[in-house]
Structures are given as structure tokens and as C-alpha cells.
PDB file of C-alpha atoms in Angstrom:
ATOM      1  CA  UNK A  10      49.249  44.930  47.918  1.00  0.00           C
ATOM      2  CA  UNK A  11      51.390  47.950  49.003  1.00  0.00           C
ATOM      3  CA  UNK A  12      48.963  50.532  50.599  1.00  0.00           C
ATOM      4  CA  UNK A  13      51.502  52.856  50.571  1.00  0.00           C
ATOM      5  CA  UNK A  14      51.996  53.128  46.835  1.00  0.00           C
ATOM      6  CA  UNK A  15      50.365  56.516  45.249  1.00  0.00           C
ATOM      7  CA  UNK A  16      49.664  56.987  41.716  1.00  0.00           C
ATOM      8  CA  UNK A  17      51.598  59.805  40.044  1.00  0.00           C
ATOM      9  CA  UNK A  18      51.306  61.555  37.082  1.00  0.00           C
ATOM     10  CA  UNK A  19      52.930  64.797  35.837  1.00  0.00           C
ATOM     11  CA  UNK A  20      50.409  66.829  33.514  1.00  0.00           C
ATOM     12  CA  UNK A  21      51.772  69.721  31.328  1.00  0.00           C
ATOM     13  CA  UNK A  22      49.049  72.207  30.297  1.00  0.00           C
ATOM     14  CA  UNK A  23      48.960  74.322  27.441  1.00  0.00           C
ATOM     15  CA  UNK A  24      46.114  76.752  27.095  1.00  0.00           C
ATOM     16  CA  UNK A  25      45.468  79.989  25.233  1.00  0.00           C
ATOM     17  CA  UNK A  26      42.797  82.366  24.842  1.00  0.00           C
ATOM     18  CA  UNK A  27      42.329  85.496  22.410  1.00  0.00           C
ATOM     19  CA  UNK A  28      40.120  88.707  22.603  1.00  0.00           C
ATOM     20  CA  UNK A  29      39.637  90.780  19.530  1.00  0.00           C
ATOM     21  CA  UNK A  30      38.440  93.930  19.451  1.00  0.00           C
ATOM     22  CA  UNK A  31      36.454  95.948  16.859  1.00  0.00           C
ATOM     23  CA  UNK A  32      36.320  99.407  17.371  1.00  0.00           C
ATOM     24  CA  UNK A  33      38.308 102.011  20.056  1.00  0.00           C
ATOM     25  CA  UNK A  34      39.138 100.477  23.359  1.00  0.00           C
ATOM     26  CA  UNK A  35      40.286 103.281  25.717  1.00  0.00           C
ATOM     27  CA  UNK A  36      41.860 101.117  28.649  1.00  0.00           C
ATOM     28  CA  UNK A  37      40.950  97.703  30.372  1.00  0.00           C
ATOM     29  CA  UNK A  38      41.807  94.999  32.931  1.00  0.00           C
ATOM     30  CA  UNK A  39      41.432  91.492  33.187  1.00  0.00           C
ATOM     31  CA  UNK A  40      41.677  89.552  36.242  1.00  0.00           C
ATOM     32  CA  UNK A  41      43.135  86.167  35.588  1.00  0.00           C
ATOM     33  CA  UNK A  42      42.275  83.136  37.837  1.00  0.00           C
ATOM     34  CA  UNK A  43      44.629  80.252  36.016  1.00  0.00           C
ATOM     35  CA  UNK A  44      47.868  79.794  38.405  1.00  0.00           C
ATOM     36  CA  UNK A  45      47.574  76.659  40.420  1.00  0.00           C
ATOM     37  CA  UNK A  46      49.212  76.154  44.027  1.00  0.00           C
ATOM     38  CA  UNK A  47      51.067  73.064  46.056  1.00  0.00           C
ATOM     39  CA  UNK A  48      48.954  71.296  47.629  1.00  0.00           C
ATOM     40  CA  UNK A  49      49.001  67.387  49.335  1.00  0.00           C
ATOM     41  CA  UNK A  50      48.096  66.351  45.742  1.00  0.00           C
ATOM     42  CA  UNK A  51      49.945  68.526  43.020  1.00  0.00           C
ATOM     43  CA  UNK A  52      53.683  69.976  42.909  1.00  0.00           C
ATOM     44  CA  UNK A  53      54.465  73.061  40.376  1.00  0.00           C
ATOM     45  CA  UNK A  54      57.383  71.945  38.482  1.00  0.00           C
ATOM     46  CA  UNK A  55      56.886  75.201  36.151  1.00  0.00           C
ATOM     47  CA  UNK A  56      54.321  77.493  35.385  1.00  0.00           C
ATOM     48  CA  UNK A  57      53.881  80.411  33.338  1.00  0.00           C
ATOM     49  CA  UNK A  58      52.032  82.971  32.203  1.00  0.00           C
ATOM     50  CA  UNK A  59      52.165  84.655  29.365  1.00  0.00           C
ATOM     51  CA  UNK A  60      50.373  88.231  27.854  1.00  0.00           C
ATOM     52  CA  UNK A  61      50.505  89.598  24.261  1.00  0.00           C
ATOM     53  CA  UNK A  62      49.014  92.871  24.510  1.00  0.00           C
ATOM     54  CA  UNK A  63      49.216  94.023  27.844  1.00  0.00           C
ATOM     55  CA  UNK A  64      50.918  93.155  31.131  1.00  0.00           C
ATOM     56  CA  UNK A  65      50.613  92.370  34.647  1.00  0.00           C
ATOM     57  CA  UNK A  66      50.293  94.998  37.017  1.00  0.00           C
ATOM     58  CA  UNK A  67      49.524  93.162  40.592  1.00  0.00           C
ATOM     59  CA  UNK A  68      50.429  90.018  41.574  1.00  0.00           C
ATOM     60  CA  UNK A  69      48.502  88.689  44.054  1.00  0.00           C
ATOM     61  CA  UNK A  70      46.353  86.170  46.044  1.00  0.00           C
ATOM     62  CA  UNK A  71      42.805  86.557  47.024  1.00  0.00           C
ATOM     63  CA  UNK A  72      40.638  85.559  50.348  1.00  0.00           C
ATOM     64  CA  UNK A  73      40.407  81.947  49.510  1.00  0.00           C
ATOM     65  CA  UNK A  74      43.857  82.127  48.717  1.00  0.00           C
ATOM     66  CA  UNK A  75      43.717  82.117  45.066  1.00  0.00           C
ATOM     67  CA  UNK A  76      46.767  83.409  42.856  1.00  0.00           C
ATOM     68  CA  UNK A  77      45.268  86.637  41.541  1.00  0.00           C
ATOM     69  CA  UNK A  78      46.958  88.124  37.694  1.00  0.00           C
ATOM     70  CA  UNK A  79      45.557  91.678  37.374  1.00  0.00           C
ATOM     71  CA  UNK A  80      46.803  92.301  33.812  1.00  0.00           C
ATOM     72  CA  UNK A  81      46.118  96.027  32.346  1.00  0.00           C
ATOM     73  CA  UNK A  82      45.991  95.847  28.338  1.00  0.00           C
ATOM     74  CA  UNK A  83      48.045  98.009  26.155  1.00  0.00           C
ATOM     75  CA  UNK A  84      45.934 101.264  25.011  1.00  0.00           C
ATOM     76  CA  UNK A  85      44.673 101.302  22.069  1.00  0.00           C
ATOM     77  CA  UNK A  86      45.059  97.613  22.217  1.00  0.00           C
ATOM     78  CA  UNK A  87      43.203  95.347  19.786  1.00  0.00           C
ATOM     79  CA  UNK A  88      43.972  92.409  20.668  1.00  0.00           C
ATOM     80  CA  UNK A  89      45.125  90.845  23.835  1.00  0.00           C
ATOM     81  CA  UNK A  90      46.400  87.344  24.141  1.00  0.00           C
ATOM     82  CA  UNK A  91      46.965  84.953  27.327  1.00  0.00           C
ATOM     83  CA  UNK A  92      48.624  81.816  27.429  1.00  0.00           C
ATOM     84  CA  UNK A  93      49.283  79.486  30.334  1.00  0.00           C
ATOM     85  CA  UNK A  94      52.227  76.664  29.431  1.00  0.00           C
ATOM     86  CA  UNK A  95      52.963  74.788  33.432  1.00  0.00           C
ATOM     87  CA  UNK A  96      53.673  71.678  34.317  1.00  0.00           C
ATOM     88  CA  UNK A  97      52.572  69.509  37.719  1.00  0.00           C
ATOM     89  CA  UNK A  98      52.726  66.726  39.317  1.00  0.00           C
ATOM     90  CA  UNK A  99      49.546  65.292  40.581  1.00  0.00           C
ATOM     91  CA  UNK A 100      49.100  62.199  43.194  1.00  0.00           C
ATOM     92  CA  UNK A 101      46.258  60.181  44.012  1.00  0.00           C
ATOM     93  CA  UNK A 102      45.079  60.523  47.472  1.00  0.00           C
ATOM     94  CA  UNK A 103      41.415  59.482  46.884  1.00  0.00           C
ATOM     95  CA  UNK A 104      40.558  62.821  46.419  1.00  0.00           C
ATOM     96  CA  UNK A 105      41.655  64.109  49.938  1.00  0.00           C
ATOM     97  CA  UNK A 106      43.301  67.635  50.279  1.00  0.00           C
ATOM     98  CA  UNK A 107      45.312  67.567  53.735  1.00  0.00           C
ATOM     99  CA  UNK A 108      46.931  69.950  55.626  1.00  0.00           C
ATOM    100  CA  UNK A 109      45.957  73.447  53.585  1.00  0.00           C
ATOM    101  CA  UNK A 110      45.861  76.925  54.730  1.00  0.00           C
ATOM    102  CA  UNK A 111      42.556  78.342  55.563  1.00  0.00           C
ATOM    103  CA  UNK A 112      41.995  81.677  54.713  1.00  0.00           C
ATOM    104  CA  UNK A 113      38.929  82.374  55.654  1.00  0.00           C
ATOM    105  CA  UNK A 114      36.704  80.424  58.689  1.00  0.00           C
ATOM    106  CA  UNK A 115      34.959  77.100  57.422  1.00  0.00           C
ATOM    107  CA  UNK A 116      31.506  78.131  58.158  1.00  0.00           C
ATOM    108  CA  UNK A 117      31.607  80.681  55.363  1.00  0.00           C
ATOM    109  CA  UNK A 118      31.450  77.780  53.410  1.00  0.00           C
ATOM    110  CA  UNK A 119      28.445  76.459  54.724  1.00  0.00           C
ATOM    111  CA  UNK A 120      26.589  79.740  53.663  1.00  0.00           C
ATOM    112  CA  UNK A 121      24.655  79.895  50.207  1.00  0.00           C
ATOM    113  CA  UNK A 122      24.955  81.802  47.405  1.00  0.00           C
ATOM    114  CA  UNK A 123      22.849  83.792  44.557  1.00  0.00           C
ATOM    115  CA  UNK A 124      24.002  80.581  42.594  1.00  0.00           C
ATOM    116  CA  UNK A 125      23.573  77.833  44.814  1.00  0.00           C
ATOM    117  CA  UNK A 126      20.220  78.855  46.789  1.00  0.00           C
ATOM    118  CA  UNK A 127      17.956  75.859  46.702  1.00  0.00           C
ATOM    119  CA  UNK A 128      14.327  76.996  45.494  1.00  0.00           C
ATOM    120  CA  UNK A 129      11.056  74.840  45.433  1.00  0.00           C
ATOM    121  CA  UNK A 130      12.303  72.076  43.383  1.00  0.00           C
ATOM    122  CA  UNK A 131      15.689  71.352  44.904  1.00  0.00           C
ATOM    123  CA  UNK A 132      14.302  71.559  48.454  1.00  0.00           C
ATOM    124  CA  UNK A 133      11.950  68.676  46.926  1.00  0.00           C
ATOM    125  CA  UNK A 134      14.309  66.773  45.696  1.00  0.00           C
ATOM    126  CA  UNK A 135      16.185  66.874  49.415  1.00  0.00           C
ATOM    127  CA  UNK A 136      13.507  65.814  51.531  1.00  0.00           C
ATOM    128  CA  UNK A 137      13.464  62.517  48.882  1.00  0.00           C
ATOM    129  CA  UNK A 138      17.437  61.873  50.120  1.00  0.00           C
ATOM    130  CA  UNK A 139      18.494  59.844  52.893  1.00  0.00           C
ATOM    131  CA  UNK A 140      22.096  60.611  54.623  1.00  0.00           C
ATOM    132  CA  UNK A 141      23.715  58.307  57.228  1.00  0.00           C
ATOM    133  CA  UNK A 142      25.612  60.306  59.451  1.00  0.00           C
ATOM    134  CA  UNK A 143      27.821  57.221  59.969  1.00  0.00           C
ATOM    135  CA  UNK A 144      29.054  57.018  56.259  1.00  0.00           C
ATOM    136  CA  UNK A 145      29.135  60.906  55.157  1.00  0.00           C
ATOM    137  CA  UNK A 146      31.409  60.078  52.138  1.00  0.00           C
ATOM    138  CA  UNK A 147      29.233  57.224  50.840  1.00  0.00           C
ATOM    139  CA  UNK A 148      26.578  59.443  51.940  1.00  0.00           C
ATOM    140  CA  UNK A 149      27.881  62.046  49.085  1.00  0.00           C
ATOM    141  CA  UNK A 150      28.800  59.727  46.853  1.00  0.00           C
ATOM    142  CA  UNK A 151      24.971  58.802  46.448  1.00  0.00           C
ATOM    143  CA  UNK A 152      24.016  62.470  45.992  1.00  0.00           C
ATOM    144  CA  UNK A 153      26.548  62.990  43.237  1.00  0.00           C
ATOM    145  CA  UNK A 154      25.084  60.247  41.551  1.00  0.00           C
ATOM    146  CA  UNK A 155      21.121  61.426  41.869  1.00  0.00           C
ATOM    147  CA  UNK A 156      22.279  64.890  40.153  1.00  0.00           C
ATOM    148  CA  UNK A 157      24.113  62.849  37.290  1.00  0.00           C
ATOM    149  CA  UNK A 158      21.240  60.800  36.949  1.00  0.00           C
ATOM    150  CA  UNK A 159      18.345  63.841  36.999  1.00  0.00           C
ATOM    151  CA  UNK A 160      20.257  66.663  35.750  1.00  0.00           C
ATOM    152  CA  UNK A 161      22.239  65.164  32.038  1.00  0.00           C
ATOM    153  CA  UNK A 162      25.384  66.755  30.813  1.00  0.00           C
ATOM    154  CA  UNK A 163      24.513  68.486  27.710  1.00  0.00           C
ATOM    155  CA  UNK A 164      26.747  71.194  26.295  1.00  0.00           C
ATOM    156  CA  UNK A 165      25.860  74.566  25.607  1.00  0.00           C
ATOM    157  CA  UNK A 166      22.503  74.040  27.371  1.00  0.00           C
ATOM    158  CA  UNK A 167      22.986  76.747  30.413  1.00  0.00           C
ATOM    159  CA  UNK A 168      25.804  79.553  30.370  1.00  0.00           C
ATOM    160  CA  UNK A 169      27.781  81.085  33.691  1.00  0.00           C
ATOM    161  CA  UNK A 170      24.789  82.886  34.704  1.00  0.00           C
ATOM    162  CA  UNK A 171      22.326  79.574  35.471  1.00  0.00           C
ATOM    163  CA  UNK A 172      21.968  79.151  39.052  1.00  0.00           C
ATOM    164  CA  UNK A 173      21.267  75.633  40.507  1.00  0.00           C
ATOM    165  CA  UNK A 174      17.660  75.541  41.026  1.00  0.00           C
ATOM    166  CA  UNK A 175      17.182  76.516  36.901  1.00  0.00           C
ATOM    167  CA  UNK A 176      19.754  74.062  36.010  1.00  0.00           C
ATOM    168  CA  UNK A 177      18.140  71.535  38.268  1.00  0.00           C
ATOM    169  CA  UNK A 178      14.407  72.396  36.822  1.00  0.00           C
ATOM    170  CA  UNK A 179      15.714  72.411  32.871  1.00  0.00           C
ATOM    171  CA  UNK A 180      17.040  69.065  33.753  1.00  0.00           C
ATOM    172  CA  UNK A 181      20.557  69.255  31.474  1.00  0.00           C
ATOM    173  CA  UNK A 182      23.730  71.345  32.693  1.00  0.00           C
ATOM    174  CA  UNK A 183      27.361  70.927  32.963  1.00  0.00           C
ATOM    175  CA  UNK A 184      29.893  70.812  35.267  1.00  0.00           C
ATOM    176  CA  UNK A 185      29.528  74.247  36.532  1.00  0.00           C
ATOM    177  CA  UNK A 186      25.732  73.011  37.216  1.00  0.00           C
ATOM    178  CA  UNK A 187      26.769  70.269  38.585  1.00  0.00           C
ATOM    179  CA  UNK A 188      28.739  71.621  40.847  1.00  0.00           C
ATOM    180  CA  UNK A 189      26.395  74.406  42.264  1.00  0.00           C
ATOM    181  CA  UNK A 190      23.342  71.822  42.541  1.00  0.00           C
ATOM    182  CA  UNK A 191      25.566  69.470  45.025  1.00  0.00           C
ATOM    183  CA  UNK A 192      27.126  72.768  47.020  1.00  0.00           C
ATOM    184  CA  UNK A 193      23.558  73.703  47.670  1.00  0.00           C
ATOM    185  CA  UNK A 194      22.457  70.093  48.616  1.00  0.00           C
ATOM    186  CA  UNK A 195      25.777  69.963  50.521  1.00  0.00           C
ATOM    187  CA  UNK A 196      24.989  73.746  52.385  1.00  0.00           C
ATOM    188  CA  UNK A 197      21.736  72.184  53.522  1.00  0.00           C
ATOM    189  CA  UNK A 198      23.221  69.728  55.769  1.00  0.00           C
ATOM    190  CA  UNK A 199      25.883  72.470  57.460  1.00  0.00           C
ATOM    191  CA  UNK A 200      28.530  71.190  55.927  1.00  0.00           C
ATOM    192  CA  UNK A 201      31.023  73.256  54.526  1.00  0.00           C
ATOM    193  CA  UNK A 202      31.797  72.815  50.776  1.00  0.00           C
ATOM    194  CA  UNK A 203      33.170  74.390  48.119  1.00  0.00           C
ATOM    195  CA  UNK A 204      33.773  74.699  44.266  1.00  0.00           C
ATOM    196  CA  UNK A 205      36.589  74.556  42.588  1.00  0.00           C
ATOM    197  CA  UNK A 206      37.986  74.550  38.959  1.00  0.00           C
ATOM    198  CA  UNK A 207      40.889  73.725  37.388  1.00  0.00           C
ATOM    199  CA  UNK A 208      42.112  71.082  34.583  1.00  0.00           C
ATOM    200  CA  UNK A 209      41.362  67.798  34.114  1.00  0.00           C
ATOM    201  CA  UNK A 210      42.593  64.815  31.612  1.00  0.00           C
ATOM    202  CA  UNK A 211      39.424  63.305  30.641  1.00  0.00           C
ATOM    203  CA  UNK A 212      38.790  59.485  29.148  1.00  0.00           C
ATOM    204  CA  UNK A 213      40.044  58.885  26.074  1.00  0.00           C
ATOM    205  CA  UNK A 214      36.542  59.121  24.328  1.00  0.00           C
ATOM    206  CA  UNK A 215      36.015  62.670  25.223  1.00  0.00           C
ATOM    207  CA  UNK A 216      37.627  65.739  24.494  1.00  0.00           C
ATOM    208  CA  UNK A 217      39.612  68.336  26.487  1.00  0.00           C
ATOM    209  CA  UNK A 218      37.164  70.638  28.282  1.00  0.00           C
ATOM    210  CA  UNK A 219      38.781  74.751  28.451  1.00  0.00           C
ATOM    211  CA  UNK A 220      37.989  74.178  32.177  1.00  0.00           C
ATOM    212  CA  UNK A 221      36.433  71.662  34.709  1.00  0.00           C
ATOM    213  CA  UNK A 222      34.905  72.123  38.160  1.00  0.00           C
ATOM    214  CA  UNK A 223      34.147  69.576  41.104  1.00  0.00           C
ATOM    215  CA  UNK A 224      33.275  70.309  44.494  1.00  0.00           C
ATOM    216  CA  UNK A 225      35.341  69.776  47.574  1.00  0.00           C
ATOM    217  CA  UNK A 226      33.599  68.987  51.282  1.00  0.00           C
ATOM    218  CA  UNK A 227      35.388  69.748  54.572  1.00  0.00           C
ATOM    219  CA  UNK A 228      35.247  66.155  56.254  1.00  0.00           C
ATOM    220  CA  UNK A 229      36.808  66.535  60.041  1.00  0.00           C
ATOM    221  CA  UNK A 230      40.000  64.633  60.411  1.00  0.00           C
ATOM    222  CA  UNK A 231      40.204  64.025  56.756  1.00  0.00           C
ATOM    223  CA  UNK A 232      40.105  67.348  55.237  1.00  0.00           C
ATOM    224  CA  UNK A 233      38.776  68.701  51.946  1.00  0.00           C
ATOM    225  CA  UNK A 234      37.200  66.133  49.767  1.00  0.00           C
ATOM    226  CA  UNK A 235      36.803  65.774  46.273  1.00  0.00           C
ATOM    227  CA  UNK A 236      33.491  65.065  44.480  1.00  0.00           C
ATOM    228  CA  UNK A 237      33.130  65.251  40.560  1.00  0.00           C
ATOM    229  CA  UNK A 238      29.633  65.390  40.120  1.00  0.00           C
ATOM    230  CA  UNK A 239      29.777  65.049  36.548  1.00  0.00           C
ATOM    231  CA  UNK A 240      32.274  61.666  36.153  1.00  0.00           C
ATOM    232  CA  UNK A 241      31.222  60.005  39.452  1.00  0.00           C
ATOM    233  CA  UNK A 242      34.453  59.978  41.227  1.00  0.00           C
ATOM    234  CA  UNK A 243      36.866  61.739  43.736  1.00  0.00           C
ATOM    235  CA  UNK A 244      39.625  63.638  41.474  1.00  0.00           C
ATOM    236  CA  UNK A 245      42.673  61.774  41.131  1.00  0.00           C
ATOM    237  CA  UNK A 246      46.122  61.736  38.993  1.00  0.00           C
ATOM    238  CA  UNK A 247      44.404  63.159  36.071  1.00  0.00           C
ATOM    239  CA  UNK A 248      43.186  66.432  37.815  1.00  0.00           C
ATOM    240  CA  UNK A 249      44.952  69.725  38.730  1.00  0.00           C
ATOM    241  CA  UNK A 250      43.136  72.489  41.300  1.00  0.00           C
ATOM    242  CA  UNK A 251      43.753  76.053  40.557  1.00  0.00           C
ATOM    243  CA  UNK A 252      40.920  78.636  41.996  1.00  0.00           C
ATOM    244  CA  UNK A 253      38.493  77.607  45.037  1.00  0.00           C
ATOM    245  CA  UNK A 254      35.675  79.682  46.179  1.00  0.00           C
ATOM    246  CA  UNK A 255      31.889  79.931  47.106  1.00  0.00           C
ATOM    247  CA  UNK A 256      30.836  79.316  43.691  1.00  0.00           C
ATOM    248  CA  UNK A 257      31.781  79.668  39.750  1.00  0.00           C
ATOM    249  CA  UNK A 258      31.759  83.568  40.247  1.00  0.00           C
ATOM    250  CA  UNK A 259      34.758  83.360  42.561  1.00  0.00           C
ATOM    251  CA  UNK A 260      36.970  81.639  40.129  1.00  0.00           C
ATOM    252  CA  UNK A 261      36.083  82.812  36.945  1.00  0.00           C
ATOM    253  CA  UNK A 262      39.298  82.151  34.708  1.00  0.00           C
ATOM    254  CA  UNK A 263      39.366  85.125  32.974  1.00  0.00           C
ATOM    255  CA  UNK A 264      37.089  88.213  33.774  1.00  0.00           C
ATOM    256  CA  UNK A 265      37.918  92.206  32.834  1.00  0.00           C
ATOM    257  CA  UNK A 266      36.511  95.519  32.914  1.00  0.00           C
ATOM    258  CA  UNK A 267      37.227  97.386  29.651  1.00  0.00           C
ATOM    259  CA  UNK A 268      35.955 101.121  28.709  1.00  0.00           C
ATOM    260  CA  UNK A 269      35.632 102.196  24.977  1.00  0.00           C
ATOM    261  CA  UNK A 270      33.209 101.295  22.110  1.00  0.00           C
ATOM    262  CA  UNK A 271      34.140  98.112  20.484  1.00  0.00           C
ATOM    263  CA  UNK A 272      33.077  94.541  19.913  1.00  0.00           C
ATOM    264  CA  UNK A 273      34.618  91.474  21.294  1.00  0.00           C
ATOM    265  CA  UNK A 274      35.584  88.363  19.889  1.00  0.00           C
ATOM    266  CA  UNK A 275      37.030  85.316  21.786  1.00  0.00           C
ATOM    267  CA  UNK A 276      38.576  81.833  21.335  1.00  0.00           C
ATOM    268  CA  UNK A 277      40.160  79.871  24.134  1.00  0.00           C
ATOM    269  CA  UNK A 278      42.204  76.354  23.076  1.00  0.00           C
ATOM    270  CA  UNK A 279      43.590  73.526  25.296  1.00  0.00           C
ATOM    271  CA  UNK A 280      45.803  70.978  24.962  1.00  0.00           C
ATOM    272  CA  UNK A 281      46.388  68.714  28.159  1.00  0.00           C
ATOM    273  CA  UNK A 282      48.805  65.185  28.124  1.00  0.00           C
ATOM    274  CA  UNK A 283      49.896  63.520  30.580  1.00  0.00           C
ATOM    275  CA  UNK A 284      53.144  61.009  31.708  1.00  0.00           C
ATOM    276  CA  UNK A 285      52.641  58.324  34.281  1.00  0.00           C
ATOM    277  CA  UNK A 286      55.334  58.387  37.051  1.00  0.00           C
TER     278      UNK A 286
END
């Protein structure tokens, strides 16, 4: 068997999302979260933004180094429409990000947030875990797999507001609760972790998701590693990173500010297919 031989894959993403408006919108912004960067395990080969009803005023990146669109709709606008067509390669590397920038220090990461602070029942339900500080990973690994187990994926049962300690008493959640359930686990211990969304090529029996998250933990000497809570593995081939942060709130896709009397309708669509290498 050749250790050195890495699994490729190059991914191209389509994805678009519309907001309709009913009534007078006066101005707005949206801040757009959806550019991915190079990393050890992904290479842009083209990406691309594009906005129907508005335009980008800053370009930017933000203090976890995240690629920051501040677009600033069209007055009068009723309708504004953003969609992302890129394509990446990806590599397998067990789920290991090497050799990245660090914009801020790691203990920041350690910290908790309004999201992932433990309450009553998740503190229980760490005093029941055992870690061996010889086999951290494996360690992990076993955590990941007590949320799955305790907390079941169902859809639609919390929204972008459900902190970890709800999701973890309801009992059902999704990635995003996922995700903030381990980070606060993870915080407990000191160790610096943090989530992170982006898009992901599922198993053939499910569909597309609009968006996925997992959680990365700084290992020293290895460097960020994966964890998705919700499969039960380290991300590989099939996965491409895009915003990183303390929690959800950090990396919100698509967020905005908008002044006027109106209502808003949305609808978001993704279409994800991959090409082994």
C-alpha cells in the first residue's frame, strides 16, 4: 500500500438564494460569508460570485480570516439575488488542516460562547465521559459519537437561535447543534476548537444540505482537526471549508441589515457533484 497516495476530488458548487420583498425597502446590506480559501486540503480553481440586484461594495476578510462580501442592494430594490458557481479541489488528509494562518491567538478558541455555554445538563453529561490524554483524537472521536447517539438529527426541529444546552435537553438538532454541543464539550477540556461551515457531498441516500458545519480542534503538532459530529467522521474529499469562527453566528452565510417596511421572502437551492481525480 502506497501511504503516500491522497484521495482527490474536484467539487463544483452551484448555489443560489433569492429575497423578495413586499412593500418599500429604502436601502440595505447583506454581508455574505460563501467564498472559500486554499488551504492544505482544497485549491480554488474558480470561484464566483454573483448579485442581481445590488453590488459589492467592500471586499474583505474578517478576524478569523474569513472572505467578507459586503453587498449594498439597489434602492428601491425588490428583489435581490446571489449566486455562488466555484470550483475546488479537495484532498484527503484525514481531516488535518496544516500549516494555516492564525489570525487571532488560539486560546480565544478555548473561550465559550452565548451558544456553546454548557448549562446543568451538558455539565452532566461531561462528568459521565472519560478522556485519555494519551489518545486525544480517539478521545474525540468517542464524544462525537455520544452526541450522535443522545442528540438525533431531525430537520427543522431547532432554528439558528438554539444554543447547545436546549438542543442537548430537546434531544434532536442538526448539524449546527451538533456542532455547538461538541465545541462546548471540547471548551471544557481547554482545548481550542472551532466551528466551521461550508459544503459537503453527502451519501448517495441523502440529499444536498444549503450548508453543513463540523468542528475543527487545534491538536499540537498536527494542527486543526476535523470532526463531523453529525456523519461520524473527519471531513475528507467530499467536503469544502469556507467561514471558521467561535460559533454559527460568526459564519452566518448570508446576514443583512435592511431599513423600509416590507416583507421578506426567501429560497436558497444547491446543487453539488463531484469528479474523482
Amino acid at each position: 500500500m502506497n501511504l503516500s497516495f491522497i484521495i482527490k476530488m474536484i467539487l463544483k458548487i452551484n448555489q443560489k438564494t433569492i429575497y423578495t420583498y413586499k412593500g418599500k425597502v429604502n436601502s440595505g446590506y447583506q454581508k455574505v460569508v460563501l467564498t472559500p480559501q486554499k488551504n492544505s486540503n482544497q485549491s480554488i480553481i474558480g470561484w464566483n460570485i454573483i448579485i442581481d440586484g445590488g453590488k459589492t461594495e467592500i471586499l474583505s476578510k474578517d478576524h478569523f480570516g474569513n472572505i467578507i462580501n459586503l453587498i449594498r442592494m439597489n434602492d428601491g430594490s425588490k428583489q435581490i439575488k446571489i449566486s455562488v458557481k466555484g470550483e475546488v479541489k479537495t484532498f484527503d488528509k484525514n481531516g488535518i488542516v496544516k500549516k494555516e494562518k492564525h489570525y487571532i491567538p488560539l486560546w480565544c478558541f478555548s473561550q465559550q460562547t452565548n451558544l456553546t455555554l454548557p448549562g446543568l445538563g451538558l455539565n452532566a453529561f461531561f462528568n459521565k465521559i472519560a478522556f485519555d490524554e494519551n489518545s486525544i483524537i480517539g478521545s474525540l472521536h468517542k464524544l462525537s459519537e455520544k452526541i450522535r447517539t443522545n442528540v438525533k438529527y431531525i430537520f427543522g426541529s431547532t432554528n439558528y437561535k438554539t444554543s447547545a444546552e436546549s438542543a442537548y435537553k430537546i434531544g434532536e438538532g442538526v448539524c449546527q447543534d451538533h456542532t455547538h454541543i461538541f465545541l462546548s464539550l471540547v471548551r471544557k477540556l481547554n482545548l481550542p476548537a472551532r466551528y466551521v461551515s461550508g459544503f459537503f457531498i453527502p451519501n448517495k441516500k441523502q440529499p444536498n444540505l444549503a450548508m453543513h458545519a463540523w468542528a475543527e480542534v487545534w491538536i499540537a503538532n498536527l494542527g486543526w482537526v476535523g470532526f463531523d459530529i453529525s456523519n461520524g467522521i473527519s471531513p475528507d474529499e467530499r467536503y469544502v471549508s469556507v467561514g471558521k469562527g467561535f460559533d454559527y453566528n460568526d459564519v452566518v452565510p448570508i446576514k443583512g441589515t435592511i431599513k423600509g417596511m416590507f416583507s421578506e421572502e426567501s429560497h436558497s437551492s444547491l446543487k453539488i457533484t463531484g469528479i474523482n481525480q
